[in-house]
Amino acid sequence: MSSGDDRGGGRGVGVKGVFIGAGCNRIVNNVSWGACDLVAFGAQNAVAIFNPKTAQIWTTLPGHKAAVNCTQWLPSNKFAFRAKHLDWHYLLSGDAAGAIILWECSVLEGKWRYVQQLPQLHKKGVTCITGIMVSQTEAVFASTSSDSTVYIWEVVFPSTSGGDCELLHLDSLSVGTKPMVALSLSELPGSTGHLVLAMGGLDNKIHLYSGERRGKFVRGCELKGHTDWIRSLDFALPTCTNGEASNVLLVSSSQDRGIRIWKMALKEPLDSNQSAYRKEKVSLASYIEGPVLIAGTTSYQISLESLLIGHEDWVYSVEWQPPSNASSEGIAYCQPQSILSASMDKTMMIWKPEKTSGIWMNVVTVGELSHCALGFYGGHWSPNGDSILAHGYGGSFHLWKNVGTDYENWQPQKVPSGHFAAITDIAWGRSGQYLLSVSHDQTTRIFAPWQNEASPRDKESWHEIARPQVHGHDINCVAIIQGKGNHRFVSGADEKVARVFEAPLSFLKTLGHAISQTSNFSDDSQVSVQILGANMSALGLSQKPIYVHAEQHTPDKNVNDGLDTFETIPDAVPVVLTEPPIEDQLAWHTLWPESHKLYGHGNELFALCSDHDGKFVASSCKAQSAAVAEIWLWQIGSWKAVGRLQSHTLTVTQMEFSHDDKFLLAVSRDRQFSVFSIDKAGTDEITYQLIAKQEAHKRIIWACSWNPYGYEFATGSRDKTVKIWTVENESSVKLLATLPLFSSSVMALSWVGVDCKSNEGLLAVGMENGLIELWNLSVKRSDDGVAGAVASLVVRLEPLMCHVSAVNRLAWRNCKNEDSGSLQLASCGVDQCVRVFEVNIN
């Protein structure tokens, strides 16, 4: 995707999105797999779309003001057999504030359009949306909310792209005081034109309502049997006998760990003779027959077809396998007798009736058996039924594909991955080989381009290749240590200690595989690294090293020791990855060992930065007094505290060293910036001095960035301004320019050099509304110093390319070849997304 809104003078710049990494919101009904073979899910306030074939997130859709709870494709995977020639597909998304938005997707062009937001009838969060196609251009859908109401709508889609969708509110339903959390719609068999709506929720019952296409829905009957909350319902398409639809099956799942299949059979009208015969006929079926559903003049006998027991925890979702359009009877579709269930017991199961007895059996079980997996919130079929997708407690996706020909053989596949909470900081690896991110989901992740031998250079795909830190506290900041030697980083979380991590041998070799096709990778540091990987401790704080030459022995254990408990944590098995890893490998086997702890701060860590020579790390913590707000300087190697820089009275929000490490710039919540001169007098000695301190903005200063070619720097604030400053004579600071007022608070800045001779650069500006702008900065120098700075807006990235919530950090990729005309910019934000953009300079 390319950006629009090219403005201003200076250089021509084109921007396109390269990569989006995001985790799934941890809630039931969040994911939907459409007939177009795309998967939609909520990532904080954004609706994210990913392609299962490439394991890449295509785009994120901005529009919601609250977290996205549920998504529903129209047509869904259930109607894929009817949707082969559709040019436009539609998507519904509901959020935690009660809003529902309708989107249009042009499959051929890959373009998205915000169609409209439905009139907001729900007063609380939307928990489930279900919909069916009643014709090629008409759909009926229902939504339910925590406010205990259910609304039913009809939508007529336009015959051409860009046309208006006709939306009609059909009915409002309320079932007592307990909310419904699961819905399913179906057309009733028999040419009645009636629909049936099944609802289940906190009262443990399934409520059936029926109604005409555009009429009111009337209460039909209740189905009792579950003993806990009902979490999922799904109607199969009506099954046919003798060429006519005669019955429909409904599957339900509950927190009672059970799955029930209900059969709704069309009852034939009885005349008096048949009625008399019926009274005399008593069979086993008559004892288990349930209630009768009456829809208009037609009635349906409901009975419990089967009870499926197999899961050991709450069953959050059940779904019928989508129909195929191959049918021996010449009917439009063939509904397979196959059900997918997903549970918090970390497994998904496929259930089918046995051919001889007809008893439903579990025929396939897949799952994540790692210690850290905490169950699945939902499971979905691909439109053609050869793949199944789960989303889990860790915001992760899990995909299996049936690769067998003569028999079923379900194998895990690559999927997109990312953080499931706000991302607080990012940093590029030393040579720009990978991108490191930290988040409030308590993990540190590494994303990198993985070059496939079969694909050309410009077709490299980005993937998460390691998860170096899985922590017990929210992580706030990170700094990659520069200089020679092994890859190292320092991270700071909601604790008073900073932690230093060092790359194990397994990661170095994996990195070699990832980039071996794109560069001549040779890392001498591998020779000296004796640590293969790391193990997690029981409390999830320190990560202990696994040594290369350690004895591989398995002590004798009792049978009970094999149980997956929190007291006994299994050992990690670090391996060299030759292809992008799946969630099970990432979560447990790619940890980095912790080498040092840095004690000294009195509060939770908030900001970190490293100098360019790899000599020092600066750290700051949350503060409300001058004594706590001091910046600590740590010497890399000895990890001694060699300086405590005092200037600010509140939290220092960001720090950065100048290009030659002579100055350290710090900005703070106290609206001031400070510039310290740093003099490395000897190997173990350091002298520092505060040379400038100034109240620069009217509100909190969130961001700062140095010019890579000089002593100019930028500051950005909540007062919606960005100011350009310069250090004069190494003793004072002067204001050079103030950029025009921005539309939102400025949260992130990153300055990259473009032309050293003319002292030109690009300044990336990230805002609280999620938008990103690129500005051209040209610093004019005269004989007696800096004369001024000229700034012009070069490009304003399209909202579809940007974040939907506040941008927390921007970082330009370290580029050795400055004449290539192509740069890469990384961003992260509160919307759980890591993004990489390619910036082409003309």
Short mmCIF file of N, CA and C in Angstrom, two decimals, residues 70-76 79 90-94 98-103 115-119 121-122 126 128-135 137-144 149-157 165-173 183-187 195-199 212-215 217:
data_model
loop_
_atom_site.label_atom_id
_atom_site.label_comp_id
_atom_site.label_asym_id
_atom_site.label_seq_id
_atom_site.Cartn_x
_atom_site.Cartn_y
_atom_site.Cartn_z
N CYS A 70 -15.78 -8.21 18.26
CA CYS A 70 -16.23 -9.29 17.38
C CYS A 70 -16.24 -8.84 15.93
N THR A 71 -16.07 -9.80 15.03
CA THR A 71 -16.10 -9.54 13.60
C THR A 71 -16.97 -10.61 12.94
N GLN A 72 -17.55 -10.26 11.78
CA GLN A 72 -18.35 -11.22 11.04
C GLN A 72 -18.33 -10.88 9.56
N TRP A 73 -17.86 -11.81 8.73
CA TRP A 73 -17.85 -11.61 7.29
C TRP A 73 -19.23 -11.86 6.70
N LEU A 74 -19.59 -11.12 5.69
CA LEU A 74 -20.77 -11.38 4.87
C LEU A 74 -20.30 -11.42 3.42
N PRO A 75 -20.28 -12.55 2.72
CA PRO A 75 -20.65 -13.86 3.25
C PRO A 75 -19.53 -14.48 4.09
N SER A 76 -19.95 -15.29 5.07
CA SER A 76 -18.97 -15.99 5.92
C SER A 76 -18.47 -17.23 5.18
N PHE A 79 -20.88 -19.70 3.46
CA PHE A 79 -21.50 -19.43 2.16
C PHE A 79 -20.47 -19.27 1.05
N TYR A 90 -18.17 -8.10 2.36
CA TYR A 90 -18.47 -7.12 3.40
C TYR A 90 -18.12 -7.70 4.76
N LEU A 91 -17.81 -6.80 5.68
CA LEU A 91 -17.36 -7.19 7.01
C LEU A 91 -18.05 -6.33 8.05
N LEU A 92 -18.57 -6.97 9.09
CA LEU A 92 -19.15 -6.26 10.23
C LEU A 92 -18.19 -6.37 11.41
N SER A 93 -18.02 -5.29 12.16
CA SER A 93 -17.19 -5.33 13.37
C SER A 93 -17.89 -4.57 14.49
N GLY A 94 -17.86 -5.16 15.67
CA GLY A 94 -18.51 -4.53 16.83
C GLY A 94 -17.50 -4.28 17.93
N GLY A 98 -20.23 -0.47 21.96
CA GLY A 98 -21.56 -0.73 21.39
C GLY A 98 -21.70 -0.35 19.92
N ALA A 99 -20.62 0.14 19.30
CA ALA A 99 -20.70 0.56 17.90
C ALA A 99 -20.47 -0.63 16.97
N ILE A 100 -21.20 -0.64 15.83
CA ILE A 100 -21.01 -1.66 14.79
C ILE A 100 -20.73 -0.93 13.48
N ILE A 101 -19.67 -1.34 12.78
CA ILE A 101 -19.28 -0.69 11.52
C ILE A 101 -19.33 -1.71 10.40
N LEU A 102 -19.81 -1.27 9.23
CA LEU A 102 -19.85 -2.10 8.03
C LEU A 102 -18.74 -1.65 7.08
N TRP A 103 -17.93 -2.62 6.58
CA TRP A 103 -16.81 -2.35 5.68
C TRP A 103 -17.03 -3.08 4.36
N VAL A 115 -17.99 1.76 4.92
CA VAL A 115 -19.32 1.99 4.34
C VAL A 115 -20.14 2.87 5.27
N GLN A 116 -20.39 2.40 6.48
CA GLN A 116 -21.15 3.21 7.45
C GLN A 116 -21.09 2.59 8.83
N GLN A 117 -21.38 3.41 9.81
CA GLN A 117 -21.59 2.91 11.16
C GLN A 117 -23.07 2.77 11.38
N LEU A 118 -23.49 1.62 11.90
CA LEU A 118 -24.91 1.40 12.15
C LEU A 118 -25.41 2.36 13.23
N PRO A 119 -26.69 2.71 13.18
CA PRO A 119 -27.25 3.52 14.28
C PRO A 119 -26.98 2.80 15.60
N LEU A 121 -27.60 1.39 18.70
CA LEU A 121 -28.69 1.01 19.58
C LEU A 121 -28.18 0.35 20.86
N HIS A 122 -27.07 -0.37 20.75
CA HIS A 122 -26.52 -1.03 21.93
C HIS A 122 -25.91 0.01 22.87
N VAL A 126 -20.63 -4.78 22.25
CA VAL A 126 -21.18 -5.83 21.39
C VAL A 126 -20.36 -7.10 21.62
N CYS A 128 -21.35 -10.40 20.18
CA CYS A 128 -21.45 -11.39 19.12
C CYS A 128 -22.24 -10.82 17.94
N ILE A 129 -21.79 -11.11 16.73
CA ILE A 129 -22.54 -10.77 15.51
C ILE A 129 -22.62 -12.04 14.67
N THR A 130 -23.80 -12.36 14.18
CA THR A 130 -23.95 -13.50 13.27
C THR A 130 -24.77 -13.05 12.08
N GLY A 131 -24.50 -13.63 10.93
CA GLY A 131 -25.22 -13.21 9.73
C GLY A 131 -25.29 -14.31 8.70
N ILE A 132 -26.34 -14.28 7.87
CA ILE A 132 -26.47 -15.24 6.76
C ILE A 132 -26.84 -14.49 5.50
N MET A 133 -26.42 -15.04 4.37
CA MET A 133 -26.80 -14.51 3.06
C MET A 133 -28.12 -15.16 2.66
N VAL A 134 -29.14 -14.34 2.40
CA VAL A 134 -30.42 -14.90 1.96
C VAL A 134 -30.56 -14.83 0.44
N SER A 135 -29.68 -14.03 -0.20
CA SER A 135 -29.56 -14.03 -1.66
C SER A 135 -28.16 -13.52 -1.99
N THR A 137 -27.27 -10.66 -2.97
CA THR A 137 -27.06 -9.26 -2.57
C THR A 137 -27.75 -8.90 -1.25
N GLU A 138 -28.37 -9.87 -0.59
CA GLU A 138 -29.09 -9.56 0.65
C GLU A 138 -28.58 -10.44 1.79
N ALA A 139 -28.49 -9.83 2.95
CA ALA A 139 -28.06 -10.57 4.15
C ALA A 139 -28.91 -10.13 5.33
N VAL A 140 -29.08 -11.05 6.27
CA VAL A 140 -29.73 -10.73 7.54
C VAL A 140 -28.71 -11.03 8.63
N PHE A 141 -28.56 -10.10 9.56
CA PHE A 141 -27.62 -10.34 10.66
C PHE A 141 -28.19 -9.87 11.97
N ALA A 142 -27.66 -10.42 13.05
CA ALA A 142 -28.11 -10.09 14.40
C ALA A 142 -26.91 -9.79 15.27
N SER A 143 -27.10 -8.91 16.22
CA SER A 143 -26.02 -8.55 17.15
C SER A 143 -26.55 -8.60 18.58
N THR A 144 -25.69 -8.99 19.50
CA THR A 144 -26.06 -9.02 20.91
C THR A 144 -25.01 -8.27 21.73
N THR A 149 -29.69 -6.94 25.11
CA THR A 149 -30.57 -6.75 23.96
C THR A 149 -29.96 -7.41 22.73
N VAL A 150 -30.84 -7.84 21.82
CA VAL A 150 -30.43 -8.41 20.54
C VAL A 150 -31.15 -7.63 19.45
N TYR A 151 -30.41 -7.17 18.44
CA TYR A 151 -31.00 -6.43 17.33
C TYR A 151 -30.80 -7.21 16.04
N ILE A 152 -31.84 -7.21 15.20
CA ILE A 152 -31.80 -7.93 13.93
C ILE A 152 -31.92 -6.92 12.80
N TRP A 153 -31.05 -7.09 11.79
CA TRP A 153 -30.96 -6.14 10.69
C TRP A 153 -31.00 -6.86 9.35
N GLU A 154 -31.45 -6.13 8.33
CA GLU A 154 -31.30 -6.60 6.96
C GLU A 154 -30.45 -5.60 6.20
N VAL A 155 -29.54 -6.09 5.37
CA VAL A 155 -28.72 -5.20 4.56
C VAL A 155 -28.78 -5.67 3.11
N VAL A 156 -28.98 -4.71 2.21
CA VAL A 156 -28.98 -4.99 0.77
C VAL A 156 -27.73 -4.34 0.19
N PHE A 157 -26.86 -5.16 -0.40
CA PHE A 157 -25.60 -4.66 -0.92
C PHE A 157 -25.79 -4.09 -2.33
N CYS A 165 -25.29 0.97 0.62
CA CYS A 165 -25.92 -0.21 1.19
C CYS A 165 -27.23 0.21 1.85
N GLU A 166 -28.29 -0.53 1.57
CA GLU A 166 -29.58 -0.24 2.21
C GLU A 166 -29.66 -1.05 3.50
N LEU A 167 -29.86 -0.34 4.59
CA LEU A 167 -29.87 -0.98 5.91
C LEU A 167 -31.25 -0.84 6.52
N LEU A 168 -31.80 -1.94 7.02
CA LEU A 168 -33.13 -1.91 7.61
C LEU A 168 -33.10 -2.61 8.96
N HIS A 169 -33.54 -1.92 10.01
CA HIS A 169 -33.61 -2.52 11.34
C HIS A 169 -34.91 -3.31 11.42
N LEU A 170 -34.79 -4.65 11.57
CA LEU A 170 -35.98 -5.50 11.53
C LEU A 170 -36.65 -5.63 12.89
N ASP A 171 -35.87 -5.86 13.94
CA ASP A 171 -36.50 -6.17 15.22
C ASP A 171 -35.52 -5.98 16.37
N SER A 172 -36.09 -5.81 17.56
CA SER A 172 -35.31 -5.75 18.81
C SER A 172 -35.84 -6.80 19.75
N LEU A 173 -34.96 -7.57 20.35
CA LEU A 173 -35.37 -8.64 21.26
C LEU A 173 -34.65 -8.49 22.59
N LEU A 183 -24.99 -16.26 19.27
CA LEU A 183 -26.12 -16.16 18.34
C LEU A 183 -25.83 -17.03 17.13
N SER A 184 -26.90 -17.51 16.46
CA SER A 184 -26.76 -18.13 15.15
C SER A 184 -28.09 -18.02 14.41
N LEU A 185 -28.00 -17.73 13.11
CA LEU A 185 -29.18 -17.58 12.26
C LEU A 185 -29.22 -18.68 11.21
N SER A 186 -30.44 -19.04 10.79
CA SER A 186 -30.56 -20.01 9.71
C SER A 186 -31.90 -19.84 9.03
N GLU A 187 -31.95 -20.23 7.75
CA GLU A 187 -33.23 -20.35 7.07
C GLU A 187 -33.84 -21.68 7.46
N LEU A 195 -37.06 -17.47 9.04
CA LEU A 195 -35.73 -17.59 9.61
C LEU A 195 -35.85 -18.00 11.07
N VAL A 196 -34.81 -18.67 11.57
CA VAL A 196 -34.76 -19.00 12.99
C VAL A 196 -33.50 -18.40 13.58
N LEU A 197 -33.63 -17.81 14.76
CA LEU A 197 -32.50 -17.23 15.48
C LEU A 197 -32.34 -17.99 16.79
N ALA A 198 -31.15 -18.55 17.01
CA ALA A 198 -30.82 -19.21 18.27
C ALA A 198 -29.97 -18.29 19.11
N MET A 199 -30.32 -18.17 20.39
CA MET A 199 -29.56 -17.31 21.31
C MET A 199 -29.20 -18.11 22.56
N GLU A 212 -40.49 -14.02 9.80
CA GLU A 212 -40.38 -13.90 8.36
C GLU A 212 -39.21 -12.98 8.02
N ARG A 213 -38.85 -13.01 6.73
CA ARG A 213 -37.66 -12.26 6.29
C ARG A 213 -37.68 -10.81 6.75
N ARG A 214 -38.79 -10.15 6.60
CA ARG A 214 -38.86 -8.74 6.99
C ARG A 214 -39.89 -8.51 8.09
N GLY A 215 -40.32 -9.57 8.74
CA GLY A 215 -41.31 -9.42 9.79
C GLY A 215 -40.68 -9.43 11.17
N PHE A 217 -39.76 -11.07 14.86
CA PHE A 217 -39.39 -12.38 15.34
C PHE A 217 -40.19 -12.69 16.60
#
